[in-house]
Structure formats: C-alpha cells, structure tokens
CSV table of C-alpha atoms in Angstrom, one decimal:
chain,number,residue,atom,x,y,z
W,290,MET,CA,101.0,189.0,112.5
W,291,GLY,CA,98.0,190.0,114.2
W,292,ALA,CA,97.2,193.2,115.6
W,293,VAL,CA,100.3,194.9,117.8
W,294,THR,CA,99.1,194.6,121.6
W,295,THR,CA,101.6,197.4,124.0
W,296,PRO,CA,102.8,196.2,126.8
W,297,SER,CA,99.5,197.9,128.3
W,298,ASP,CA,97.0,195.9,126.4
W,299,ALA,CA,98.5,192.8,126.7
W,300,PRO,CA,95.6,189.8,126.8
W,301,ALA,CA,94.4,188.3,129.9
W,302,THR,CA,96.3,184.8,129.4
W,303,THR,CA,96.4,181.0,131.0
W,304,THR,CA,99.1,180.3,133.1
W,305,VAL,CA,102.2,178.1,130.9
W,306,ALA,CA,104.0,175.4,133.0
W,307,ALA,CA,107.0,174.9,131.6
W,308,PRO,CA,107.1,171.7,130.0
W,309,ALA,CA,108.0,168.8,132.0
W,310,GLY,CA,111.5,167.8,132.2
W,311,THR,CA,113.2,171.4,130.7
W,312,ALA,CA,115.5,172.6,133.9
W,313,GLY,CA,118.5,173.2,131.3
W,314,ARG,CA,116.9,174.2,128.5
W,315,THR,CA,116.7,177.9,127.0
W,316,TRP,CA,113.5,179.8,124.7
W,317,THR,CA,113.6,182.2,122.4
W,318,ILE,CA,112.1,185.4,122.8
W,319,ALA,CA,109.7,183.9,119.6
W,320,GLU,CA,108.9,180.7,121.7
W,321,VAL,CA,108.1,182.7,124.9
W,322,ALA,CA,105.6,185.6,123.4
W,323,GLU,CA,104.2,182.6,121.7
W,324,GLN,CA,103.4,180.3,124.7
W,325,PHE,CA,102.5,183.2,126.7
W,326,GLY,CA,100.2,185.0,123.8
W,327,VAL,CA,102.2,188.4,123.7
W,328,THR,CA,103.7,190.5,121.7
W,329,HIS,CA,108.2,190.4,121.2
W,330,ARG,CA,107.6,193.9,122.2
W,331,THR,CA,106.2,192.7,125.8
W,332,VAL,CA,108.4,191.1,126.5
W,333,ARG,CA,111.2,193.4,125.8
W,334,HIS,CA,109.1,196.1,127.9
W,335,TYR,CA,109.0,193.7,130.9
W,336,GLU,CA,113.3,193.1,130.4
W,337,ASP,CA,113.6,196.9,129.7
W,338,LEU,CA,112.1,197.3,133.3
W,339,GLY,CA,114.1,194.5,134.8
W,340,LEU,CA,111.1,192.6,136.1
W,341,ILE,CA,112.7,189.7,133.4
W,342,SER,CA,116.2,189.4,133.2
W,343,PRO,CA,117.3,186.7,130.4
W,344,GLU,CA,120.4,185.6,129.5
W,345,ARG,CA,122.0,187.2,126.3
W,346,ARG,CA,124.5,185.8,123.5
W,347,GLY,CA,125.2,188.6,121.2
W,348,THR,CA,121.6,189.7,120.7
W,349,THR,CA,119.6,186.8,121.1
W,350,ARG,CA,118.4,186.2,124.4
W,351,LEU,CA,117.5,183.4,125.9
W,352,TYR,CA,114.9,183.1,128.4
W,353,HIS,CA,115.3,180.0,131.3
W,354,ARG,CA,113.2,178.9,133.5
W,355,ARG,CA,113.1,181.9,135.9
W,356,ASP,CA,112.2,183.9,133.4
W,357,ARG,CA,109.7,182.1,132.4
W,358,THR,CA,108.4,182.0,136.0
W,359,ARG,CA,108.2,185.7,136.4
W,360,LEU,CA,106.7,186.2,133.2
W,361,ASN,CA,103.7,183.7,134.7
W,362,LEU,CA,103.7,186.0,137.5
W,363,ILE,CA,103.7,189.5,135.7
W,364,LEU,CA,101.1,188.2,133.1
W,365,ARG,CA,99.2,186.9,136.3
W,366,GLY,CA,99.2,190.2,138.6
W,367,LYS,CA,98.4,192.2,135.6
W,368,ARG,CA,95.6,189.8,135.1
W,369,LEU,CA,94.1,191.1,138.9
W,370,GLY,CA,94.8,194.8,137.9
W,371,PHE,CA,98.1,194.6,140.0
W,372,PRO,CA,100.4,197.7,139.2
W,373,LEU,CA,104.1,196.8,137.4
W,374,GLU,CA,105.5,198.2,140.5
W,375,GLU,CA,103.6,195.9,142.5
W,376,ILE,CA,104.0,192.9,140.4
W,377,ARG,CA,108.0,193.8,141.2
W,378,THR,CA,107.6,193.9,144.5
W,379,ILE,CA,105.7,190.3,144.7
W,380,ILE,CA,107.6,188.7,142.4
W,381,ASP,CA,111.0,189.7,143.4
W,382,MET,CA,109.7,188.2,146.9
W,383,TYR,CA,110.4,185.0,145.0
W,384,ASP,CA,113.6,185.4,144.7
W,385,GLU,CA,114.4,185.7,148.6
W,386,GLN,CA,114.2,183.3,151.4
W,387,PRO,CA,110.5,181.5,151.7
W,388,GLY,CA,108.5,181.7,155.0
W,389,GLU,CA,109.7,185.5,155.7
W,390,ALA,CA,107.0,186.9,157.8
W,391,GLY,CA,107.6,189.8,156.6
W,392,GLN,CA,107.4,189.1,153.2
W,393,LEU,CA,104.1,186.8,153.6
W,394,THR,CA,102.3,190.1,156.1
W,395,TYR,CA,102.8,191.8,153.0
W,396,LEU,CA,101.3,189.9,150.4
W,397,LEU,CA,98.6,189.7,152.3
W,398,GLY,CA,97.9,193.0,153.0
W,399,GLN,CA,98.3,193.6,148.7
W,400,ILE,CA,95.8,190.5,148.2
W,401,GLY,CA,92.8,192.5,150.7
W,402,ASP,CA,93.8,196.0,149.2
W,403,ARG,CA,93.1,194.4,145.0
W,404,ARG,CA,90.4,192.4,146.6
W,405,ALA,CA,88.8,195.2,148.5
W,406,GLU,CA,89.2,197.3,144.9
W,407,LEU,CA,87.5,195.0,143.3
W,408,GLU,CA,84.6,194.4,145.5
W,409,ARG,CA,84.1,198.0,144.7
W,410,ARG,CA,84.7,198.0,141.3
W,411,ARG,CA,81.8,195.3,141.4
W,412,GLN,CA,79.1,197.0,143.6
W,413,ASP,CA,79.8,200.1,140.9
W,414,ILE,CA,79.2,197.3,138.1
W,415,GLU,CA,76.0,196.7,139.7
W,416,ASP,CA,74.6,200.2,140.6
W,417,SER,CA,75.4,201.0,137.0
W,418,LEU,CA,74.1,198.2,135.2
W,419,ALA,CA,70.8,198.5,138.1
W,420,GLU,CA,70.7,202.1,136.7
W,421,LEU,CA,71.0,201.1,133.2
W,422,ALA,CA,67.6,198.9,134.1
W,423,ASP,CA,65.6,201.4,135.5
W,424,LEU,CA,66.3,203.7,132.2
W,425,GLU,CA,65.9,201.1,130.1
W,426,ARG,CA,62.4,200.4,131.8
W,427,ARG,CA,62.0,204.2,131.9
W,428,CYS,CA,62.6,204.7,128.0
W,429,GLU,CA,60.3,201.3,126.6
W,430,ALA,CA,56.9,202.7,129.5
W,431,ASP,CA,57.3,206.2,127.4
W,432,LEU,CA,57.6,204.9,123.9
W,433,ARG,CA,54.8,202.3,124.6
W,434,ALA,CA,53.0,205.4,126.1
W,435,ARG,CA,53.4,207.2,123.1
W,436,ARG,CA,52.4,205.0,121.0
C-alpha cells in the first residue's frame, strides 16, 4: 500500500459515477476507497462524522449508491475548499424535498461566498507572484552589477 492519506489531505479526485445497472448493488469499503482514490481511514472518518451511513452487516460495511453519491459530493466540496460542516449542510439538502427556495438560496449564498474567497486568494497569489518577479529582477540586476 502507498502513503497514508489522512482525511484532511485526501487527494482531489475526479467525479466517480456508479456503474450503469447497479441500482441494488453494494460496495465494500475497499471498493469505495479504491474507486474514489481515498484510504479506508478517510471513508471511516466521513462515516464517523455522519456524512455517509453504510449498511452494517456484522463488522462489514456495505455502501449503497446513496453513500457513493454523498462521498462524491464530500470530495467535490473538499476540492472546492468547503469545510466539512458546510459540506454536510449542502449534501443533506439532497435528502430533502427538491425545489425548496430556502435550500437553493442558501446554496447560492455559499457558492457566492466561496467564489469571493477564491477570488481573494487568486488576487493574493497574483500579488505574491508579482512581488517575487520584482524581487527576482532586483536580485538579477544586483548580481549583474557585481560582476
């Protein structure tokens, strides 16, 4: 097995769709972890937080399509930088009746907040890159002057 991945540093994975014709199928923790590119520990962590709820048969966890969908949404939210509590609120909306104006308004607000934060970060990165480029130019000029 490779490097240990903790829940906080789970890799940014792509969307993983359940194979067609798998409506009643279940998956083991090993299958889910492999398909989503996370460790068993990460999957169990999300279960401990109540974000996913696999069926239990003795000590065996069986993940249904709903669990896979929720895990996919959790990992997408993490990639976008949402904290787990915000991810919980958002994915719990999928279990409620669709079309609730309050849900959609909340989600749009969260999207707007996240977008604004990312724009601020992008500006900070651009400012830092400009400062580094300026420092690099000054260092190169100083080095040329000393030769």
